Amino acid sequence: MLQSNVMRLVLIGVLAVMGFTPMAGAAEKAKESVVKKAKERVVLQVSDDSPKTWNQALNVIENLQQAYGKDKVEIKLVAFGFGLGILKLDSVAGSRVQDAVQSGAQILACEVTMRRQKLTKADMLPNLGYVPAGVVEIIKRQKQGWAVVRP
């Protein structure tokens, strides 16, 4: 009986060294489950004054939501510098920006750029979010594992 117990302990030790533990399978399955349930996270950078770029960024939002499902992807569009024009009241893309907000994307304006361009929230489209510094927001999200896309 002692010899049998010793053999079991040796076998368990060998399996542990090889990476097999009684809980390893369960832990891997739990990890896979969390990964499968996690949302994709994408931050879009808009920093130029081209309406073509703005429309491309809004197309990317639509495409991501169609590909992953609106409830399985978190999207932030951060506009700063010359790209802030996409978020002004007179923007040629204004209705599409509002559609993106209603679809669940978070649209963020850089407050540094707003101050430099002497813009207030009254000059901007409704339902936007604001960040102190657009580029800092993008860096922060990238460090958190978000995919950064610049259309």
PDB file of C-alpha atoms in Angstrom, residues 46-54 80-86 92 117 150:
ATOM      1  CA  VAL A  46      -9.325  61.020 -36.549  1.00  0.00           C
ATOM      2  CA  SER A  47      -6.782  63.826 -36.761  1.00  0.00           C
ATOM      3  CA  ASP A  48      -7.009  65.290 -40.246  1.00  0.00           C
ATOM      4  CA  ASP A  49      -9.462  67.622 -41.933  1.00  0.00           C
ATOM      5  CA  SER A  50     -10.502  65.375 -44.821  1.00  0.00           C
ATOM      6  CA  PRO A  51     -14.202  64.517 -45.052  1.00  0.00           C
ATOM      7  CA  LYS A  52     -13.060  61.365 -46.892  1.00  0.00           C
ATOM      8  CA  THR A  53     -11.165  60.289 -43.785  1.00  0.00           C
ATOM      9  CA  TRP A  54     -14.134  61.119 -41.580  1.00  0.00           C
ATOM     10  CA  PHE A  80      -8.279  65.881 -32.235  1.00  0.00           C
ATOM     11  CA  GLY A  81      -6.269  68.438 -34.181  1.00  0.00           C
ATOM     12  CA  PHE A  82      -7.649  69.068 -37.650  1.00  0.00           C
ATOM     13  CA  GLY A  83      -9.922  66.042 -37.225  1.00  0.00           C
ATOM     14  CA  LEU A  84     -12.077  67.887 -34.725  1.00  0.00           C
ATOM     15  CA  GLY A  85     -14.055  69.322 -37.643  1.00  0.00           C
ATOM     16  CA  ILE A  86     -15.937  66.028 -37.897  1.00  0.00           C
ATOM     17  CA  VAL A  92     -20.642  67.502 -43.429  1.00  0.00           C
ATOM     18  CA  GLN A 117      -9.607  76.451 -31.850  1.00  0.00           C
ATOM     19  CA  ARG A 150      -6.283  55.287 -38.066  1.00  0.00           C
TER      20      ARG A 150
END
